[in-house]
Coordinates of C-alpha atoms in Angstrom, one line a residue:
M1 CA 10.2 -0.7 7.6
N2 CA 13.6 -0.6 6.0
T3 CA 14.5 -3.7 4.4
T4 CA 16.8 -2.8 1.3
P5 CA 20.6 -3.7 0.9
A6 CA 22.1 -0.1 1.5
G7 CA 24.7 -0.3 -1.5
F8 CA 23.1 -2.3 -4.2
T9 CA 20.1 -0.7 -3.6
A10 CA 21.3 2.6 -3.6
T11 CA 23.0 2.3 -6.3
L12 CA 19.9 1.0 -8.3
R13 CA 17.7 3.9 -7.2
S14 CA 20.6 6.0 -7.7
I15 CA 20.4 5.0 -11.4
A16 CA 16.6 5.4 -11.6
A17 CA 16.6 9.1 -10.2
I18 CA 18.9 10.2 -12.9
A19 CA 16.7 8.4 -15.6
I20 CA 13.6 9.7 -14.1
A21 CA 15.0 12.8 -13.9
V22 CA 15.9 13.5 -17.4
L23 CA 12.3 12.3 -17.7
F24 CA 11.0 14.8 -15.5
A25 CA 13.1 17.6 -17.0
C26 CA 10.8 17.2 -20.0
T27 CA 7.3 17.7 -18.3
A28 CA 8.8 20.7 -16.3
A29 CA 9.9 22.2 -19.8
I30 CA 6.3 21.5 -21.2
A31 CA 4.6 23.4 -18.2
Q32 CA 7.4 26.4 -18.7
D33 CA 6.4 26.3 -22.3
K34 CA 2.9 26.8 -21.6
K35 CA 3.6 29.9 -19.8
A36 CA 4.8 31.6 -23.1
A37 CA 2.0 29.4 -25.7
D38 CA -0.5 27.1 -25.3
S39 CA 0.3 23.9 -27.5
K40 CA -1.8 21.7 -29.3
D41 CA 0.2 18.4 -28.1
D42 CA 1.1 19.2 -24.8
A43 CA -1.0 16.7 -23.4
Q44 CA -0.1 13.9 -25.6
F45 CA 3.4 14.6 -25.3
E46 CA 2.5 14.9 -21.6
A47 CA 1.3 11.4 -21.7
R48 CA 3.8 10.1 -24.0
V49 CA 6.3 11.0 -21.2
G50 CA 4.6 9.2 -18.9
E51 CA 4.7 6.2 -20.5
M52 CA 8.1 6.5 -21.1
Q53 CA 8.8 6.7 -17.2
K54 CA 6.7 3.7 -16.7
K55 CA 8.4 1.7 -19.2
V56 CA 11.9 2.8 -18.2
M57 CA 11.3 1.7 -14.7
K58 CA 10.1 -1.6 -15.5
A59 CA 12.7 -2.3 -17.7
M60 CA 15.4 -1.3 -14.8
M61 CA 13.6 -3.5 -12.3
T62 CA 13.4 -6.4 -14.7
E63 CA 17.2 -5.9 -15.6
F64 CA 17.9 -5.2 -12.0
E65 CA 16.0 -8.9 -10.9
N66 CA 17.8 -10.7 -13.7
Q67 CA 21.2 -9.8 -12.4
V68 CA 19.7 -10.5 -8.6
Q69 CA 18.7 -14.1 -9.6
A70 CA 22.0 -14.5 -11.3
L71 CA 23.9 -13.8 -8.0
K72 CA 21.3 -15.8 -5.9
K73 CA 22.7 -18.5 -8.4
D74 CA 26.1 -18.1 -7.9
F75 CA 26.1 -16.8 -4.1
P76 CA 22.9 -18.7 -2.6
N77 CA 24.5 -18.2 0.6
R78 CA 24.5 -14.3 0.9
P79 CA 21.7 -12.7 2.8
E80 CA 21.9 -9.2 0.7
V81 CA 20.6 -11.4 -2.2
Y82 CA 17.3 -11.9 -0.6
E83 CA 17.4 -8.3 0.6
M84 CA 17.7 -7.3 -3.0
I85 CA 15.1 -9.8 -3.5
M86 CA 12.8 -8.4 -1.4
E87 CA 13.2 -4.6 -2.7
I88 CA 12.4 -6.2 -5.9
A89 CA 9.1 -7.8 -4.5
S90 CA 8.2 -4.8 -2.6
N91 CA 8.2 -3.1 -6.1
S92 CA 6.2 -6.1 -7.9
E93 CA 2.7 -7.0 -8.9
P94 CA 0.8 -9.1 -6.2
D95 CA 1.5 -12.1 -7.9
K96 CA 5.2 -12.0 -8.4
A97 CA 5.5 -10.3 -5.0
L98 CA 4.2 -13.1 -3.6
S99 CA 6.2 -16.0 -5.1
L100 CA 9.2 -13.7 -4.7
A101 CA 8.2 -13.2 -1.0
K102 CA 8.0 -17.0 -0.3
Q103 CA 11.7 -17.6 -2.0
V104 CA 13.0 -15.2 1.1
A105 CA 10.5 -16.6 3.6
D106 CA 11.7 -20.2 3.3
S107 CA 15.3 -19.4 2.8
T108 CA 18.1 -20.5 5.2
A109 CA 20.5 -17.8 4.2
A110 CA 18.0 -14.6 4.8
T111 CA 18.5 -12.6 7.8
E112 CA 15.6 -13.0 10.4
D113 CA 14.4 -8.9 9.7
V114 CA 14.3 -9.7 6.3
K115 CA 12.5 -13.0 6.4
K116 CA 9.9 -11.5 8.9
A117 CA 9.0 -9.0 6.4
A118 CA 9.1 -11.5 3.5
Q119 CA 6.5 -13.4 5.7
A120 CA 4.5 -10.0 6.4
L121 CA 4.5 -9.8 2.2
V122 CA 3.5 -13.2 2.0
N123 CA 0.6 -12.7 4.5
K124 CA -0.4 -9.6 2.6
Y125 CA -0.5 -10.9 -0.5
G126 CA -1.8 -14.3 0.6
A127 CA -4.8 -12.9 2.2
V128 CA -6.8 -11.9 -0.4
G129 CA -9.7 -14.0 -1.6
K130 CA -9.8 -15.0 2.0
P131 CA -11.4 -14.2 5.4
L132 CA -9.7 -11.0 7.0
D133 CA -9.1 -11.8 10.8
I134 CA -8.6 -8.2 12.1
K135 CA -10.6 -7.5 16.0
F136 CA -9.9 -5.3 18.6
T137 CA -11.5 -2.7 20.7
A138 CA -11.1 1.0 19.3
V139 CA -10.2 3.9 21.0
D140 CA -13.5 5.3 21.7
G141 CA -14.4 1.9 23.4
R142 CA -16.3 -0.4 20.4
E143 CA -15.4 -3.4 20.0
V144 CA -15.1 -4.6 16.6
D145 CA -14.8 -8.1 14.7
L146 CA -14.6 -8.0 11.1
S147 CA -15.9 -11.6 11.4
K148 CA -19.3 -10.3 12.7
M149 CA -20.0 -7.5 9.9
K150 CA -20.7 -10.4 7.2
G151 CA -23.7 -8.9 5.1
K152 CA -21.2 -5.5 5.3
V153 CA -18.8 -3.8 2.8
V154 CA -16.2 -2.9 4.8
L155 CA -13.2 -0.8 3.8
V156 CA -10.0 -1.4 6.1
D157 CA -7.9 2.1 6.0
F158 CA -4.3 1.9 7.1
W159 CA -3.7 5.7 8.0
A160 CA -2.2 7.9 10.1
T161 CA -3.3 11.6 11.2
W162 CA 0.4 12.9 10.2
C163 CA -0.2 11.3 6.6
G164 CA -0.3 13.7 4.1
P165 CA -1.6 11.8 1.3
C166 CA -3.8 9.8 4.0
V167 CA -5.3 13.3 5.4
K168 CA -5.8 14.0 1.3
E169 CA -8.1 11.1 0.7
L170 CA -10.0 12.2 4.1
P171 CA -12.7 13.9 1.9
H172 CA -13.5 11.6 -0.6
I173 CA -13.6 8.9 2.0
K174 CA -15.9 10.7 4.5
E175 CA -17.9 11.6 0.8
V176 CA -18.0 7.7 -0.2
Y177 CA -19.3 6.8 3.4
K178 CA -22.3 9.4 3.8
K179 CA -23.1 8.6 0.1
L180 CA -22.7 4.3 0.8
H181 CA -23.0 3.9 4.5
G182 CA -27.0 3.3 4.8
K183 CA -26.8 0.6 1.7
G184 CA -24.1 -1.3 4.2
F185 CA -21.2 0.4 3.6
E186 CA -18.9 0.3 6.9
I187 CA -15.0 1.6 7.5
V188 CA -12.6 0.8 10.2
G189 CA -9.2 2.9 10.5
I190 CA -6.1 1.2 11.6
S191 CA -4.2 4.0 12.8
F192 CA -0.1 4.5 12.5
D193 CA 0.1 7.2 15.5
K194 CA 2.0 7.2 18.1
E195 CA 0.0 10.0 20.2
K196 CA -3.3 8.6 20.8
S197 CA -4.7 12.5 22.2
K198 CA -3.7 13.5 18.6
L199 CA -5.5 10.9 17.1
E200 CA -8.8 11.2 19.0
Q201 CA -8.9 15.1 18.4
F202 CA -8.1 14.7 14.7
V203 CA -11.1 12.2 14.7
A204 CA -13.3 14.5 16.7
D205 CA -12.3 17.7 14.8
E206 CA -12.9 15.7 11.3
K207 CA -15.9 14.0 12.4
M208 CA -15.0 10.6 11.3
P209 CA -18.1 8.1 12.9
W210 CA -15.8 5.0 12.5
P211 CA -14.0 3.2 14.6
Q212 CA -10.3 3.4 14.8
Y213 CA -7.3 0.8 15.8
F214 CA -4.6 2.3 17.8
D215 CA -2.1 0.5 19.8
G216 CA 0.7 3.5 19.9
K217 CA 4.0 2.0 17.8
G218 CA 4.1 3.6 14.7
W219 CA 5.3 1.6 11.9
A220 CA 5.3 -1.5 14.3
N221 CA 1.7 -1.4 14.3
K222 CA 0.4 -4.6 15.1
Y223 CA -1.8 -5.2 12.0
G224 CA 1.2 -3.1 9.9
Q225 CA 3.6 -5.6 11.0
E226 CA 1.0 -8.9 10.3
F227 CA 0.5 -7.7 7.1
G228 CA 3.3 -5.9 5.6
I229 CA 2.4 -2.4 4.9
N230 CA 5.4 -0.7 4.4
S231 CA 3.7 2.3 3.1
I232 CA 0.1 4.8 3.6
P233 CA -2.8 5.1 2.9
A234 CA -3.2 1.5 2.4
M235 CA -7.1 1.2 1.6
W236 CA -8.2 -2.9 1.1
L237 CA -12.1 -3.7 1.0
V238 CA -13.4 -6.6 2.4
D239 CA -16.8 -8.1 1.0
K240 CA -20.2 -9.0 2.5
K241 CA -19.0 -12.9 3.0
G242 CA -16.0 -11.2 5.3
V243 CA -13.6 -12.1 2.0
L244 CA -10.4 -9.8 1.8
R245 CA -11.3 -8.7 -2.3
D246 CA -9.1 -5.4 -3.1
L247 CA -5.8 -4.0 -1.9
N248 CA -5.8 -1.0 -3.5
A249 CA -9.2 0.4 -2.8
R250 CA -8.1 4.0 -3.6
D251 CA -8.7 3.4 -7.2
D252 CA -12.2 3.9 -7.5
L253 CA -13.3 3.5 -4.2
E254 CA -16.5 4.5 -4.7
G255 CA -17.1 2.2 -7.9
K256 CA -15.7 -0.8 -6.0
V257 CA -17.7 -0.6 -2.7
E258 CA -21.1 0.0 -5.5
K259 CA -20.0 -3.4 -7.2
L260 CA -19.2 -5.0 -3.9
L261 CA -22.6 -4.0 -2.2
A262 CA -24.4 -5.3 -5.7
E263 CA -23.1 -8.7 -4.6
K264 CA -25.4 -11.5 -3.3

């Protein structure tokens, strides 16, 4: 889903690319030096470069937001302003993203497409701490209804067979499933594939026993649209009460599942 203004955002990304390229050049230089000699401070230097990258991006996004908010004040009826606010929201932490997305969703100047994207983001971050409404017939005919899976910890995995990072994540997901399924851990797949036969073959080849949602719409996937999923894999965790608790389950999946399983 592309909700970015072609001109302003392209300029921002160009500047960001230059800054990051310089920082990554330092990392590349370290890799080259390692071939000749193993320096004791390489690890510390790499960590420092990583921190620099984060600080540079954070500073750039902060300045970009300040400038965009100033534009909004002077040009409140320009739809481009709200496209830029959505760009900021898409790269912000949940609380801030929710606040910014609400600005866009409530605007009368934003285009319908941008308002739709903003509402999807509101739905996504606003869903945390609430029951997650997902109900469908899986590709294998199983009926799936999260409201009837209370007592289980459920991973909702937004993914696709053509997504490299998704496929790379799969062995770890299968390992956690094998270890914790008997304790009450379940998985529900939300596939962004367009070809049902490829999905079915992949699931069979990889021996993935959990149900898969499929509508063949790719990025226009029903639940992807509803919850503002604009990058995959996206892994959400639902607790034993059916409440959405985590939007980033990739980070320490096993630990997070075990923690939720231990809750009463």
